[in-house]
Each structure stands twice: as structure tokens, then as C-alpha cells.
Tab-separated table of C-alpha atoms and ligand atoms in Angstrom:
chain	number	residue	atom	x	y	z
A	1	MET	CA	-61.107	19.002	51.885
A	2	ASN	CA	-63.614	20.919	53.744
A	3	THR	CA	-61.696	22.874	56.607
A	4	ASP	CA	-64.844	23.800	58.533
A	5	GLN	CA	-65.544	20.314	59.189
A	6	PRO	CA	-63.959	18.773	62.516
A	7	ILE	CA	-60.946	16.471	61.596
A	8	ILE	CA	-62.119	13.978	64.188
A	9	GLN	CA	-65.734	13.603	65.576
A	10	ILE	CA	-66.381	10.839	68.151
A	11	HIS	CA	-69.780	9.912	69.418
A	12	ASP	CA	-70.991	7.666	72.380
A	13	LEU	CA	-67.560	5.712	72.359
A	14	TYR	CA	-67.057	2.740	74.600
A	15	TYR	CA	-64.084	0.322	74.704
A	16	ARG	CA	-63.001	-2.687	76.296
A	17	TYR	CA	-60.310	-5.070	76.076
A	18	GLU	CA	-61.599	-7.653	78.626
A	19	LYS	CA	-64.590	-7.230	80.823
A	20	GLU	CA	-64.275	-3.752	82.052
A	21	ASN	CA	-64.616	-0.699	79.933
A	22	VAL	CA	-61.681	1.302	79.441
A	23	LEU	CA	-63.280	4.050	77.791
A	24	GLU	CA	-66.818	4.989	78.578
A	25	ASP	CA	-69.353	7.475	76.999
A	26	ILE	CA	-66.671	9.556	74.995
A	27	ASN	CA	-67.922	12.355	72.945
A	28	LEU	CA	-65.171	14.623	71.583
A	29	SER	CA	-64.853	16.825	68.319
A	30	ILE	CA	-61.538	18.059	67.207
A	31	PRO	CA	-61.659	21.219	64.862
A	32	SER	CA	-59.422	21.532	61.896
A	33	GLY	CA	-56.222	23.443	62.957
A	34	ALA	CA	-56.506	22.565	66.881
A	35	PHE	CA	-53.698	21.699	69.043
A	36	LEU	CA	-55.241	19.594	71.320
A	37	ALA	CA	-53.566	17.997	74.460
A	38	VAL	CA	-54.956	14.820	76.046
A	39	VAL	CA	-53.944	14.473	79.655
A	40	GLY	CA	-54.821	11.573	82.037
A	41	PRO	CA	-53.147	9.406	84.783
A	42	ASN	CA	-51.515	6.165	83.821
A	43	GLY	CA	-53.968	3.610	82.716
A	44	SER	CA	-56.550	5.933	81.897
A	45	GLY	CA	-57.080	5.126	78.251
A	46	LYS	CA	-55.279	7.678	76.422
A	47	SER	CA	-53.306	5.358	74.327
A	48	THR	CA	-56.312	3.024	73.582
A	49	LEU	CA	-58.229	6.398	72.288
A	50	LEU	CA	-55.499	7.144	70.082
A	51	LYS	CA	-55.129	3.340	68.421
A	52	LEU	CA	-58.993	3.734	68.112
A	53	ILE	CA	-58.709	7.068	66.114
A	54	LEU	CA	-55.532	5.387	64.274
A	55	GLY	CA	-57.752	2.454	63.122
A	56	LEU	CA	-55.222	0.029	65.018
A	57	LEU	CA	-58.020	-1.025	67.427
A	58	LYS	CA	-61.500	-1.619	65.937
A	59	VAL	CA	-64.499	0.359	67.268
A	60	GLN	CA	-66.787	-1.908	69.323
A	61	THR	CA	-69.583	0.760	70.603
A	62	GLY	CA	-70.092	4.100	69.267
A	63	GLU	CA	-68.585	5.929	66.225
A	64	ILE	CA	-65.495	7.763	65.086
A	65	LYS	CA	-65.355	9.696	62.108
A	66	VAL	CA	-62.081	11.092	60.734
A	67	PHE	CA	-61.958	13.779	58.021
A	68	GLY	CA	-65.927	13.347	57.969
A	69	GLU	CA	-65.662	9.719	57.175
A	70	ASP	CA	-66.505	6.658	59.467
A	71	ILE	CA	-63.337	5.013	60.459
A	72	ASN	CA	-64.238	1.831	58.954
A	73	ARG	CA	-64.442	3.391	55.771
A	74	PHE	CA	-61.604	5.829	55.827
A	75	LYS	CA	-58.880	4.904	53.417
A	76	GLU	CA	-56.845	8.018	53.416
A	77	ARG	CA	-54.175	6.820	55.929
A	78	HIS	CA	-51.433	9.391	54.778
A	79	LEU	CA	-53.442	12.157	56.121
A	80	ILE	CA	-52.573	11.158	59.566
A	81	GLY	CA	-49.044	10.838	60.949
A	82	PHE	CA	-48.363	9.025	64.261
A	83	VAL	CA	-45.475	8.907	66.499
A	84	SER	CA	-46.076	6.149	68.711
A	85	GLN	CA	-45.290	6.067	72.811
A	86	LYS	CA	-42.514	3.425	72.169
A	87	ALA	CA	-40.807	5.454	69.435
A	88	ASN	CA	-38.149	6.808	71.897
A	89	SER	CA	-37.108	3.269	72.986
A	90	PHE	CA	-36.007	2.563	69.426
A	91	ASN	CA	-32.865	0.389	69.133
A	92	THR	CA	-30.056	3.069	68.722
A	93	GLY	CA	-27.648	0.479	67.305
A	94	PHE	CA	-29.712	0.647	64.176
A	95	PRO	CA	-27.321	1.840	61.418
A	96	ALA	CA	-29.268	4.218	59.642
A	97	THR	CA	-28.797	8.024	58.979
A	98	VAL	CA	-31.483	10.825	59.873
A	99	TYR	CA	-32.081	10.995	55.996
A	100	GLU	CA	-32.643	7.381	55.878
A	101	VAL	CA	-35.079	7.216	58.760
A	102	VAL	CA	-37.074	9.987	57.421
A	103	ALA	CA	-37.206	8.673	54.302
A	104	SER	CA	-38.456	5.473	55.155
A	105	GLY	CA	-41.792	7.270	56.146
A	106	LEU	CA	-42.457	7.576	52.409
A	107	THR	CA	-42.044	3.753	51.670
A	108	LYS	CA	-45.695	2.872	51.910
A	109	LYS	CA	-45.941	5.159	48.906
A	110	VAL	CA	-42.942	4.412	46.891
A	111	GLY	CA	-41.892	0.721	48.006
A	112	LEU	CA	-38.293	1.134	48.332
A	113	PHE	CA	-36.549	4.528	49.307
A	114	LYS	CA	-33.970	3.903	46.893
A	115	PHE	CA	-36.210	4.805	44.096
A	116	LEU	CA	-37.240	8.189	45.606
A	117	THR	CA	-38.019	10.890	43.185
A	118	SER	CA	-36.638	14.413	43.383
A	119	GLY	CA	-39.889	15.540	44.613
A	120	ASP	CA	-39.841	12.919	47.399
A	121	LYS	CA	-36.422	13.838	48.338
A	122	GLN	CA	-37.414	17.647	48.735
A	123	LYS	CA	-40.188	16.371	50.830
A	124	VAL	CA	-37.672	14.549	53.167
A	125	PHE	CA	-35.377	17.626	53.288
A	126	GLU	CA	-38.361	19.756	54.305
A	127	ALA	CA	-39.469	17.615	56.943
A	128	ILE	CA	-36.083	17.431	58.493
A	129	GLU	CA	-35.793	21.057	58.409
A	130	SER	CA	-39.225	21.493	59.886
A	131	VAL	CA	-37.974	19.799	62.967
A	132	GLY	CA	-34.523	21.537	63.024
A	133	LEU	CA	-32.585	18.599	62.347
A	134	THR	CA	-30.975	19.586	58.854
A	135	LYS	CA	-27.527	19.927	60.345
A	136	PHE	CA	-27.782	16.102	61.478
A	137	ILE	CA	-29.073	14.994	58.161
A	138	ASN	CA	-26.248	12.609	57.416
A	139	ARG	CA	-25.770	11.503	61.176
A	140	ASN	CA	-26.389	7.979	62.268
A	141	ILE	CA	-29.567	8.018	64.378
A	142	GLY	CA	-27.890	6.216	67.024
A	143	ASP	CA	-25.445	8.998	67.619
A	144	LEU	CA	-28.358	11.608	68.410
A	145	SER	CA	-29.608	12.527	71.769
A	146	GLY	CA	-33.126	10.972	72.849
A	147	GLY	CA	-34.902	14.227	72.308
A	148	GLN	CA	-33.223	14.615	68.838
A	149	GLN	CA	-34.243	11.184	67.950
A	150	GLN	CA	-37.789	12.005	68.953
A	151	ARG	CA	-37.725	14.777	66.368
A	152	VAL	CA	-36.516	12.318	63.714
A	153	PHE	CA	-39.673	10.330	64.220
A	154	ILE	CA	-41.766	13.533	63.893
A	155	ALA	CA	-39.993	14.331	60.696
A	156	ARG	CA	-40.653	10.667	59.552
A	157	ALA	CA	-44.547	11.054	60.162
A	158	LEU	CA	-44.451	14.370	58.527
A	159	VAL	CA	-42.835	13.270	55.309
A	160	SER	CA	-46.194	12.030	53.804
A	161	ASP	CA	-47.826	15.495	54.331
A	162	PRO	CA	-50.294	14.526	57.084
A	163	ARG	CA	-53.076	16.854	57.942
A	164	LEU	CA	-53.377	15.598	61.517
A	165	LEU	CA	-50.332	14.616	63.508
A	166	ILE	CA	-50.824	12.157	66.495
A	167	LEU	CA	-48.225	12.013	69.130
A	168	ASP	CA	-48.326	9.684	72.021
A	169	GLU	CA	-46.175	11.035	74.960
A	170	PRO	CA	-43.403	12.537	72.545
A	171	THR	CA	-41.325	14.131	75.433
A	172	VAL	CA	-40.583	10.908	77.265
A	173	GLY	CA	-36.763	11.041	77.203
A	174	VAL	CA	-36.556	14.898	76.433
A	175	ASP	CA	-34.933	16.569	79.413
A	176	ALA	CA	-36.499	19.551	81.328
A	177	GLN	CA	-34.186	21.974	79.504
A	178	HIS	CA	-35.400	20.872	75.993
A	179	VAL	CA	-39.322	20.181	76.580
A	180	GLN	CA	-39.895	23.844	75.950
A	181	SER	CA	-38.147	24.028	72.556
A	182	PHE	CA	-39.592	20.791	71.819
A	183	TYR	CA	-43.017	22.107	72.070
A	184	GLU	CA	-42.228	25.288	70.488
A	185	MET	CA	-41.222	23.083	67.436
A	186	LEU	CA	-44.814	21.500	67.547
A	187	GLU	CA	-46.446	24.929	68.031
A	188	GLN	CA	-44.560	25.870	64.652
A	189	LEU	CA	-45.808	22.736	62.868
A	190	ASN	CA	-49.310	23.813	64.052
A	191	LYS	CA	-49.240	27.499	63.109
A	192	ASP	CA	-47.015	27.671	60.121
A	193	LEU	CA	-47.847	24.369	58.258
A	194	GLY	CA	-51.461	24.196	59.594
A	195	ILE	CA	-51.256	20.621	60.710
A	196	THR	CA	-53.712	19.611	63.240
A	197	LEU	CA	-51.934	18.188	66.291
A	198	LEU	CA	-53.360	15.607	68.822
A	199	LEU	CA	-50.601	15.083	71.621
A	200	VAL	CA	-50.912	12.880	74.551
A	201	THR	CA	-48.723	14.514	77.228
A	202	HIS	CA	-48.318	14.704	81.180
A	203	ASP	CA	-46.580	17.988	80.582
A	204	ILE	CA	-49.593	20.074	80.714
A	205	GLY	CA	-48.320	22.624	82.968
A	206	THR	CA	-45.524	23.425	80.342
A	207	ILE	CA	-47.867	23.244	77.495
A	208	SER	CA	-51.040	24.993	78.590
A	209	ASN	CA	-49.906	28.112	76.902
A	210	LYS	CA	-49.304	26.484	73.453
A	211	VAL	CA	-52.392	24.327	72.949
A	212	THR	CA	-55.709	25.524	71.695
A	213	HIS	CA	-57.638	22.749	73.497
A	214	VAL	CA	-57.404	20.271	76.412
A	215	ALA	CA	-59.140	16.831	77.123
A	216	CYS	CA	-58.808	15.402	80.409
A	217	LEU	CA	-59.379	11.559	80.192
A	218	ASN	CA	-59.628	8.877	82.924
A	219	LYS	CA	-62.026	6.344	81.235
A	220	HIS	CA	-64.492	9.086	81.029
A	221	LEU	CA	-63.788	12.571	79.512
A	222	TYR	CA	-63.808	14.619	82.644
A	223	PHE	CA	-63.538	17.727	80.657
A	224	HIS	CA	-62.871	19.094	76.904
A	225	GLY	CA	-62.634	22.389	75.807
A	226	ASN	CA	-60.521	25.329	74.522
A	227	SER	CA	-57.544	26.765	76.751
A	228	HIS	CA	-59.577	29.482	78.406
A	229	GLU	CA	-62.238	26.839	79.597
A	230	PHE	CA	-59.305	24.654	80.851
A	231	GLU	CA	-58.243	27.497	83.046
A	232	HIS	CA	-61.463	27.638	84.656
A	233	PHE	CA	-61.589	23.898	84.956
A	234	GLN	CA	-57.970	23.826	86.525
A	235	GLU	CA	-59.422	26.236	89.163
A	236	HIS	CA	-62.311	24.304	90.040
A	237	GLY	CA	-62.358	20.645	89.064
A	238	VAL	CA	-58.946	19.130	88.435
A	239	SER	CA	-57.863	18.113	91.814
A	240	GLU	CA	-60.940	15.728	92.000
A	241	PHE	CA	-59.548	14.499	88.601
A	242	TYR	CA	-56.136	13.943	89.144
A	243	GLY	CA	-56.118	13.330	93.023
A	244	TYR	CA	-52.552	13.371	94.265
A	245	ASP	CA	-51.220	14.032	90.721
A	246	VAL	CA	-52.606	17.682	90.802
A	247	ASN	CA	-48.969	19.138	90.962
A	248	LEU	CA	-48.652	17.823	87.417
A	249	LEU	CA	-50.959	20.578	86.344
A	250	THR	CA	-49.665	23.383	88.160
A	251	HIS	CA	-47.269	25.993	86.014
A	252	GLU	CA	-44.968	28.759	86.471
A	253	HIS	CA	-47.638	31.022	84.974
A	254	HIS	CA	-50.091	29.466	87.228
A	255	HIS	CA	-48.661	29.956	90.637
A	256	HIS	CA	-51.820	31.987	91.715
A	257	HIS	CA	-53.515	28.860	91.282
A	258	GLU	CA	-51.879	26.770	93.730
A	259	GLY	CA	-55.034	27.320	96.130
A	260	VAL	CA	-56.407	24.255	93.916
A	261	LYS	CA	-54.399	21.905	96.082
A	262	ARG	CA	-56.980	21.469	98.393
B	1	LIG	N1	-53.833	-4.963	74.945
B	1	LIG	C1	-54.528	-4.780	76.055
B	1	LIG	N2	-55.275	-5.713	76.558
B	1	LIG	C2	-55.788	-5.597	77.826
B	1	LIG	N3	-55.698	-4.598	78.498
B	1	LIG	C3	-55.072	-3.540	77.924
B	1	LIG	C4	-54.503	-3.507	76.890
B	1	LIG	N4	-53.794	-2.605	76.404
B	1	LIG	C5	-54.238	-1.512	77.273
B	1	LIG	N5	-55.035	-2.369	78.420
B	1	LIG	C6	-55.485	-1.539	79.502
B	1	LIG	O1	-56.470	-0.592	79.214
B	1	LIG	C7	-56.207	0.397	80.060
B	1	LIG	C8	-55.942	1.687	79.507
B	1	LIG	O2	-54.388	1.727	78.742
B	1	LIG	P1	-53.967	2.690	77.961
B	1	LIG	O3	-52.711	2.256	77.372
B	1	LIG	O4	-54.854	3.321	76.840
B	1	LIG	O5	-53.494	3.897	79.055
B	1	LIG	P2	-52.759	5.237	78.940
B	1	LIG	O6	-53.721	6.227	79.554
B	1	LIG	O7	-52.158	5.373	77.558
B	1	LIG	O8	-51.749	4.888	80.086
B	1	LIG	P3	-50.247	5.354	80.172
B	1	LIG	O9	-50.183	6.741	80.631
B	1	LIG	O10	-49.503	4.556	81.090
B	1	LIG	O11	-49.508	5.300	78.848
B	1	LIG	C9	-55.228	0.184	81.008
B	1	LIG	O12	-55.919	-0.306	82.311
B	1	LIG	C10	-54.606	-0.957	80.478
B	1	LIG	O13	-53.933	-1.971	81.348
B	2	LIG	MG1	-50.168	5.361	77.142
């Protein structure tokens, strides 16, 4: 794989479910190794954009390239891991252990996880280790906290060795106290394993010192750039972008920016 080539390239993308566009004129490139946060109000098209990148929705107008390949021709699905916005509403009565849930991430490859090779099992252990859940490996998933369950789904997405991990609001159900360590875990996946991360979040304040890039979406891409450029944008453009939601973007490290709440 050519690591100089952007992982995702989006050109002139528009999308509509019905008459009205929910995405317009999107141009975005995600470099290999980036940790990109996509922020935007409810209904701004964030999940729609992810579904297009994942090939769950078909491109209508414009172009998406993944790993240099047009999305319509892209076959190597295992290179992309996904944790959906609804993963946290998982039925907690489901009788499966952490090990079994994570192993089920391999079933596309091996059919039934009963027949895992020792190499596959090793991958399952490593994925569980990388989200910090080794001591819960045999626990029923229903007996974990919401934040721990979310980590199980990340491990499940990691088990097939993705180069890109896409997460749609993974901290819903993670309390304020644990959000920080949750993002530290993501930062480790990005830095230590070199996995490119695409994260939809409302916690931009908490995360702005962890991500490498930020994209602000509200049908249009109002901003995208690296963290430094985002600081500048925060000082100048953000209140127009978020309106009353501007508080979401303030951060303990950015108290001197509170003047942006014009
Ligand atoms: N299947 C669908 N059919 C019709 N309209 C849809 C469908 N899915 C989403 N929409 C509409 O598209 C727009 C963008 O939705 P999307 O789910 O992408 O927003 P979002 O930014 O992820 O919002 P949230 O922060 O609430 O998750 C919304 O107006 C939504 O109502
Ligand atoms: Mg969404």
C-alpha cells in the first residue's frame, strides 16, 4: 500500500435522500495516519457522509476514492473498520462474552468463529488488549458498562486489522469522567498501531488536542484542516457555524477563546 496516498479522497460530492440535498459540494482528503474529527450539529449529514465512505449508500454525484480506488470498485472491505452510532444501544441481554463478540468480527473471513485458527485467536486477544479490556475477556457483554461495551465494539472492528477505523459518535453513553481515557485509547490506536481514524463527535472541546485534523460539516464543509488551522477557525468562524451550539466547542485549554461567543 502506498502510504503517501490519501486514505480517502472526496471530490464534488452531493447527496440527497429525497428532493433536498443533505450534502453539497464536499471536497475532503484524509491523509494516511490522520486522526480526523468530523463535527456538526444534528442532521448536518455526518452519518450520511460516513455511510457513503463505507459504501452503505451509493454515490449519486461526485466521487469518493478509498485507498486510491473508486468506491464503486473497492473490494478490500476488511481495510475499513466501523463502529456505528447505534452500537451502544446493543441489546445487553445478549448472551455472549467479550471474547465471542470480538471474535465475531472475524466471521466474515472464517465463517463460524468456532473454527478460529490460533492466529485468529491471537488477533482477538490483541484487539481486546488494545482497548484495555483483557481482564474482562470472559465476562458477558451485558455485564459491562456502556463505555466498556463501546470498547468491545471497537475491538470487534479492530480484529480484522483495518487501516482505517470509522467511529460514529462513540462516546454516547460514556460518562464525562471516562471520555478522556476513551480518547486516549483512540489516540494510542492512531499513534501506536498507525490506524487512520475518522471520528464523528460532539466532544470537539475534549478532543481538539488529540486529533490531527478537524472537519466542520453542516451540509457544506465549512472548514477542514489540521488542528492549528482549526484553532484559527475557532477564533474566527465558529460561532456562525454552530450558532447557539458554540459552547460545545469551548475547551478547558481554550478559556481565552471565550470571546468568540459574540
Ligand atoms: N434514510 C433517510 N431517508 C431520508 N432522510 C434521511 C435518511 N437518513 C438521514 N436523513 C436526513 O438526512 C439529514 C442528515 O442526516 P444524518 O443522519 O447524516 O445527520 P447527522 O449529522 O449524522 O445527525 P446526528 O448528529 O443527529 O447523528 C437529516 O436531515 C436526516 O433527517
Ligand atoms: Mg449521525
